[in-house]
CSV table of C-alpha atoms and ligand atoms in Angstrom, one decimal:
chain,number,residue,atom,x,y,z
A,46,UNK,CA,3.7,24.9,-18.1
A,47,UNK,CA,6.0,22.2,-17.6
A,48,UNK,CA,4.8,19.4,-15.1
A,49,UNK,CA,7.3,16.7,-13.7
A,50,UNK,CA,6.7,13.7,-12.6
A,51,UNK,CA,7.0,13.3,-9.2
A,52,UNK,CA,9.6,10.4,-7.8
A,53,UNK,CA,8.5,7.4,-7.4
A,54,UNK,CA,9.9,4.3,-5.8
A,55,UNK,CA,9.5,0.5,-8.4
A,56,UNK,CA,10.5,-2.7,-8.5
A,57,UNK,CA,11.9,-5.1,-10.5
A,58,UNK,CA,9.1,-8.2,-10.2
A,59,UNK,CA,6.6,-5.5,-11.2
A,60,UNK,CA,8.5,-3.4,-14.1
A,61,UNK,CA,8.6,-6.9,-15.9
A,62,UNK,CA,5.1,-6.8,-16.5
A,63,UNK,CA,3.7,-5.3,-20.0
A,64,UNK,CA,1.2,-2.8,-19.7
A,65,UNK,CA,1.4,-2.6,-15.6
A,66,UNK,CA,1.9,0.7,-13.9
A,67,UNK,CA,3.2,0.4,-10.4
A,68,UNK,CA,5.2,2.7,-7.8
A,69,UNK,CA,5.4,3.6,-4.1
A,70,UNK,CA,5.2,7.6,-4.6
A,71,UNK,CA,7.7,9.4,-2.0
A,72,UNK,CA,6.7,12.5,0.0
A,73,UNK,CA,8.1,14.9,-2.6
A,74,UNK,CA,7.1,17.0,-5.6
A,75,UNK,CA,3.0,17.5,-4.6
A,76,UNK,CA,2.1,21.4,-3.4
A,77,UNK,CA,1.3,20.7,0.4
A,78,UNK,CA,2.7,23.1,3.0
A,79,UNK,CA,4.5,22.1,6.0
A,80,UNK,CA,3.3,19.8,8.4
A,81,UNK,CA,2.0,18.0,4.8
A,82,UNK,CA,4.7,18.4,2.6
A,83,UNK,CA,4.3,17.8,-0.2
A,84,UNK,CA,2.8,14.6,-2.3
A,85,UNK,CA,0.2,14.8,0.5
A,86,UNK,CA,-3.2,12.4,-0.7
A,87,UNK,CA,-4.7,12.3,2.9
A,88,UNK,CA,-7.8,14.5,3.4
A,89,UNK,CA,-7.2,15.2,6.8
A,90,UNK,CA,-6.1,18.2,8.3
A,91,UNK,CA,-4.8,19.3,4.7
A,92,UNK,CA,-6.2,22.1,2.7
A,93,UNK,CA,-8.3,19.9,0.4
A,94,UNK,CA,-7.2,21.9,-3.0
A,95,UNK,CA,-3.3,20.8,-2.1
A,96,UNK,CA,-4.9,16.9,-1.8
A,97,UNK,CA,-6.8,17.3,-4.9
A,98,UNK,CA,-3.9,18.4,-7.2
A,99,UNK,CA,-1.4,16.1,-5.4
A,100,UNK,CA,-3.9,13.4,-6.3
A,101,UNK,CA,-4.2,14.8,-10.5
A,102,UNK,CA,-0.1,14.5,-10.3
A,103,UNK,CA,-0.3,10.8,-9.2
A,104,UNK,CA,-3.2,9.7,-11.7
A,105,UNK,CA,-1.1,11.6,-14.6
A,106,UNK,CA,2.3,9.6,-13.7
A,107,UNK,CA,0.3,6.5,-13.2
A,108,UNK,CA,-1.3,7.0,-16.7
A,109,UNK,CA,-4.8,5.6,-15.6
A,110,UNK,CA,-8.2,6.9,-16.4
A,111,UNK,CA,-9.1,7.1,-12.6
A,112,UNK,CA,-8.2,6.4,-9.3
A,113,UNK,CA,-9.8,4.3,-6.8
A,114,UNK,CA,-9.0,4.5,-3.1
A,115,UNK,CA,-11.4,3.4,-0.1
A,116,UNK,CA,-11.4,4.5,3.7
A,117,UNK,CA,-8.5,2.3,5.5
A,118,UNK,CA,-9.7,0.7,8.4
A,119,UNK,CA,-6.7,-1.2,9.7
A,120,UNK,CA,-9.0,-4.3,9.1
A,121,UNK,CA,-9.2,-7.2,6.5
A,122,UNK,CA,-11.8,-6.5,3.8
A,123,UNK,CA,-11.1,-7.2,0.0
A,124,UNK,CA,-13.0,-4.5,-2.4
A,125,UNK,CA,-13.1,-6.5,-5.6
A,126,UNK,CA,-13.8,-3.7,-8.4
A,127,UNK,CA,-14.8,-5.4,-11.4
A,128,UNK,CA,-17.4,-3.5,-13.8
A,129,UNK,CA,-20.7,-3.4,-11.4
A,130,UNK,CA,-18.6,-2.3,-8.3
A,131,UNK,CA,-17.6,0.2,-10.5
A,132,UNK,CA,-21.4,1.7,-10.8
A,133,UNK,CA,-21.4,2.3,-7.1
A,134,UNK,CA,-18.4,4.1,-6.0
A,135,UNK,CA,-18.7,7.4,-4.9
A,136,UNK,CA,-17.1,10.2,-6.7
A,137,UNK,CA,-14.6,12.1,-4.6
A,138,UNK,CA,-12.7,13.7,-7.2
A,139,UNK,CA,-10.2,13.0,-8.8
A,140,UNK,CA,-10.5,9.3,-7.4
A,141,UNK,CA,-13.6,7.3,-6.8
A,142,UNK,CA,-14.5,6.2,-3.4
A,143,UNK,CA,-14.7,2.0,-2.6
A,144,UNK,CA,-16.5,0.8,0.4
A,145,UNK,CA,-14.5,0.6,3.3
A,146,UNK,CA,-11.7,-1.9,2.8
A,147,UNK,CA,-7.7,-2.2,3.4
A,148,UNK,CA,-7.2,-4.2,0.0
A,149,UNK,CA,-8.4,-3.5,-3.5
A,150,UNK,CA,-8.7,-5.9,-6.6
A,151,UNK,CA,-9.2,-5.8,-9.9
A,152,UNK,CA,-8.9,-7.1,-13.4
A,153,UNK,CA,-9.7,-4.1,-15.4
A,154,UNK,CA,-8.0,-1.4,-17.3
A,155,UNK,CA,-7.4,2.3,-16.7
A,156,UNK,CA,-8.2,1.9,-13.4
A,157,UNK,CA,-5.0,2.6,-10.2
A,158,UNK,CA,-5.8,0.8,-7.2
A,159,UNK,CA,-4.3,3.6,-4.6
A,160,UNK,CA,-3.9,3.0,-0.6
A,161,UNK,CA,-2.6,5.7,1.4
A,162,UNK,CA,0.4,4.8,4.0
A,163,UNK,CA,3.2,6.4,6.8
A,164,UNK,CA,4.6,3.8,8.3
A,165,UNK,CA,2.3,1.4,7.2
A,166,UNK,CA,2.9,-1.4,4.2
A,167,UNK,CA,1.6,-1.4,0.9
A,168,UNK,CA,1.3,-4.3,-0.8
A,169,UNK,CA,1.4,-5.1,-4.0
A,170,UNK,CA,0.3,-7.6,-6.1
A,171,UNK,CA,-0.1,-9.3,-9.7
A,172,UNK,CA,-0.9,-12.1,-11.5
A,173,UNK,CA,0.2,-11.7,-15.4
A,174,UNK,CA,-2.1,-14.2,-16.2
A,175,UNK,CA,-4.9,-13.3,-14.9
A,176,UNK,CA,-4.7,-9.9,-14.9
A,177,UNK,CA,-5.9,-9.6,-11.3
A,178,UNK,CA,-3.6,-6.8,-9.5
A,179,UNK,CA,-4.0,-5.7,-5.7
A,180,UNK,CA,-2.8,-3.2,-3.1
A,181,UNK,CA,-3.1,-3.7,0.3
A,182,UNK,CA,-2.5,-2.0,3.7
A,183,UNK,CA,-0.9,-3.5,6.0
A,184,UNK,CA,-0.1,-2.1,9.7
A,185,UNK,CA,0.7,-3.7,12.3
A,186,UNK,CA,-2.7,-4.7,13.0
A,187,UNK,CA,-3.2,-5.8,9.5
A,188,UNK,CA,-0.2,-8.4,9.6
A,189,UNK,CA,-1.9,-9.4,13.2
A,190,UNK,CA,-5.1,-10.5,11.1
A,191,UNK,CA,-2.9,-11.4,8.0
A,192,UNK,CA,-4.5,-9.5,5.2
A,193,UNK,CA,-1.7,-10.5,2.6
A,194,UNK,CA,-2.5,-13.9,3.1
A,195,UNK,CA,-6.1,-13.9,3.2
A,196,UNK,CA,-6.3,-11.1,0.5
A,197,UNK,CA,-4.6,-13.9,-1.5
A,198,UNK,CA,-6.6,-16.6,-0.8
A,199,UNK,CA,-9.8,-15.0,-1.8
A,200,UNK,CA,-8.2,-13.8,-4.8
A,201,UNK,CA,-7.5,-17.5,-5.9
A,202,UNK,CA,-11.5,-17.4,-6.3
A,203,UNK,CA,-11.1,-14.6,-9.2
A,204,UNK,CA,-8.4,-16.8,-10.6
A,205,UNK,CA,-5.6,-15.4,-9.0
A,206,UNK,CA,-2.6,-18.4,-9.2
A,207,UNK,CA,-0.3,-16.9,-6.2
A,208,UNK,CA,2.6,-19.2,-7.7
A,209,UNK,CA,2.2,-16.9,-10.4
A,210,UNK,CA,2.0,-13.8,-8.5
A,211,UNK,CA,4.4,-11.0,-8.1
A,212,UNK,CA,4.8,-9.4,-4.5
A,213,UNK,CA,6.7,-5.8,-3.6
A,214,UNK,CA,6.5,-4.2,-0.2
A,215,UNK,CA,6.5,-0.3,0.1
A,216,UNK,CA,9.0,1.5,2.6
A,217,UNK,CA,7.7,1.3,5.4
A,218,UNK,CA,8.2,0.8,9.2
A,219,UNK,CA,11.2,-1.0,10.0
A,220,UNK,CA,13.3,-3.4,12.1
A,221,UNK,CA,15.3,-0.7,13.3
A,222,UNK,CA,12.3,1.1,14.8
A,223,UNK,CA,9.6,-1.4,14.9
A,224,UNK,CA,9.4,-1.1,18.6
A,225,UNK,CA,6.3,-2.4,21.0
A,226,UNK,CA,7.3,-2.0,24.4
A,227,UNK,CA,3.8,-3.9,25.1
A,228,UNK,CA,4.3,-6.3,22.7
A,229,UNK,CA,3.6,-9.4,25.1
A,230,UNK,CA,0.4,-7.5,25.0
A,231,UNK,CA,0.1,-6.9,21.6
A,232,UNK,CA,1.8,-8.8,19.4
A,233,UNK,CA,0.7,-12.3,19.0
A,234,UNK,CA,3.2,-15.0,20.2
A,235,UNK,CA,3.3,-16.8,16.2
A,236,UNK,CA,5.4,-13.0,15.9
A,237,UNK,CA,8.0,-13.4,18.3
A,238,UNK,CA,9.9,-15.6,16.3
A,239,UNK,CA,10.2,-12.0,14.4
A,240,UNK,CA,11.9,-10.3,17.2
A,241,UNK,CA,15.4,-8.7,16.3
A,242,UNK,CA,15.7,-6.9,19.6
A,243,UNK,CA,14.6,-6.9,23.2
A,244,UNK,CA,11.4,-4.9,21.5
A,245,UNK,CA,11.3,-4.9,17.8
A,246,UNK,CA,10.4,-6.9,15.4
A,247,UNK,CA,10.7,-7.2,11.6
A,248,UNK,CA,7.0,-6.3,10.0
A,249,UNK,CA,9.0,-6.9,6.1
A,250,UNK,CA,10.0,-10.5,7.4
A,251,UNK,CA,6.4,-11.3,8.9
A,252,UNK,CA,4.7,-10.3,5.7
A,253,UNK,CA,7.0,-12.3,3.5
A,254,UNK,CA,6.7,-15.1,5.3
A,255,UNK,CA,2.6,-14.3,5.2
A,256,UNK,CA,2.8,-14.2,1.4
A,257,UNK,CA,5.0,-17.4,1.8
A,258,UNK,CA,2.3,-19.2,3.5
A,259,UNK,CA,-0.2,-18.3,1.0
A,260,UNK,CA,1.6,-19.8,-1.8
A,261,UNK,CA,3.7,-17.1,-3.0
A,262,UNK,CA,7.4,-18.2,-4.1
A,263,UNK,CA,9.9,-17.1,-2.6
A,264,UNK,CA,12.1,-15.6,-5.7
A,265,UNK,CA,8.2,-13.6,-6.2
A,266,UNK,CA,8.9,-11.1,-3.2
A,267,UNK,CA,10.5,-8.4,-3.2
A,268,UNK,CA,10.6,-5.6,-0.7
A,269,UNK,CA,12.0,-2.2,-0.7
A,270,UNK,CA,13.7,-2.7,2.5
A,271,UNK,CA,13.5,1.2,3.2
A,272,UNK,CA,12.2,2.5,6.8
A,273,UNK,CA,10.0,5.5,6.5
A,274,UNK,CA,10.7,6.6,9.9
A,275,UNK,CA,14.7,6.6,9.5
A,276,UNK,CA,14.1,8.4,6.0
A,277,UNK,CA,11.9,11.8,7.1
A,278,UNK,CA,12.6,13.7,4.1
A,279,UNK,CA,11.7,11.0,1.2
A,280,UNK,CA,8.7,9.7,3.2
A,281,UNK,CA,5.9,10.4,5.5
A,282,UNK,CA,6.2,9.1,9.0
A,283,UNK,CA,3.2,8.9,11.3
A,284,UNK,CA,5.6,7.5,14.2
A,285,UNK,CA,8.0,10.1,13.4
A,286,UNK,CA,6.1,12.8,12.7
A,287,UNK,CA,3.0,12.2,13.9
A,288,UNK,CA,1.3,15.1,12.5
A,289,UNK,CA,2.1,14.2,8.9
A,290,UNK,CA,0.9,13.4,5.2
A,291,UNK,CA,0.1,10.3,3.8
A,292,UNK,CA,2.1,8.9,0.3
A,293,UNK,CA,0.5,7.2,-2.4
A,294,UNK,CA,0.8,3.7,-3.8
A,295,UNK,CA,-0.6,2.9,-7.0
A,296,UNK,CA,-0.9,-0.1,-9.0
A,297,UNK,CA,-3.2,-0.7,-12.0
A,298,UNK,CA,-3.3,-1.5,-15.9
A,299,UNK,CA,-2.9,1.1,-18.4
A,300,UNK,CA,-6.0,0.9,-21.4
A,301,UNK,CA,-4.3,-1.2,-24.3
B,520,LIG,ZN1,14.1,2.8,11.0
């Protein structure tokens, strides 16, 4: 039986690097029905079978041994998985189960670091050097408590150089429909420099210039610059949709 691939959105930072698998899968080619159609890879409200064999299609185009995903929080915890992490994640097949966190790290092979978004940013990271990779999720809430900078900053402990490291941004929320009617309320002042309207505000520009402030140089980042609520048929949209899937990001190092 002949399995495709499904579509996948890269970049060209990433692409560069030997032996790196990266992409931002899209909404299509998975089985879910309608309102998850159909590269769903959240469990909730979706017929678990549909999850688990959308999941098998991403960890066969990623061309890792397994995937690792943790329950999203909209917080600012860094899962490092290194080899004794490894021992106590939970098996939810066909991925393993972290902690709680909204970033995972690693440095070793075979293994895709996947976060689940609509709407929200995924984050992606690598050092070539060395070898530490990340994805992280980043709502609004996450840029609020700055989880690309910070995931960065603790990484420099594993020996993570961020003038080394590569940066790509997932579609995701957008300018155009970024709005927070509250946002005296809710977005912190540092943001309103952001502000392209009376009420929106540019979530790509904030987290470049969090990556920025970290270390990261400039000509590092790259970001798809796609809105996943403008685009309802490649992506999921929570603020579209609402009742919706979730897509997968995956980043990790294929075995040698
Ligand atoms: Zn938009």
């Amino acid at each position: 039986m002949e399995c495709k691939k499904p579509p996948r959105i890269t970049f060209t930072n990433l692409s560069g690097v030997p032996g790196l698998f990266h992409g931002v899968f899209t909404r299509r080619g998975g089985v879910s029905a309608p309102p998850y159609e159909s590269l769903n890879v959240g469990w909730n409200g979706d017929a678990p079978e549909a999850v688990r064999e959308n999941l098998e299609r991403v960890k066969a185009a990623a061309g890792v041994e397994r995937l690792v995903a943790s329950k999203q929080v909209h917080g600012d915890v860094l899962g490092f998985i290194d080899e004794e992490s490894m021992r106590s994640l939970e098996e939810r097949s066909p991925t393993l189960l972290a902690p709680p966190a909204d970033a995972l790290a690693t440095n070793l092979s075979g293994l895709g670091l996947l976060i689940k978004i609509a709407d929200c940013q995924s984050i992606l990271l690598a050092d070539p050097e060395s070898r530490i990779i990340a994805n992280i999720h980043s709502g609004w809430r996450g840029s609020v408590l700055n989880i690309a900078g910070k995931t960065v900053k603790r990484l420099e402990r594993f020996g993570l150089d961020p003038s080394r490291t590569l940066a790509a941004v997932s579609p995701s929320l957008g300018p155009c429909c970024a709005e927070f009617i509250n946002f005296e309320r809710e977005i912190p002042e540092e943001f309103w420099p952001f502000r392209v309207g009376p009420h929106h505000f540019d979530f790509w520009a904030i987290t470049r210039s969090q990556l920025l402030g970290a270390g990261l140089l400039e000509e590092h980042i790259e970001c798809a610059a796609r809105c996943t609520v403008c685009e309802k048929s490649e992506y999921f949209s929570y603020r579209g949709e609402h009742e919706t899937g979730r897509m997968a990001s995956v980043i990790g190092w294929k075995r040698p």
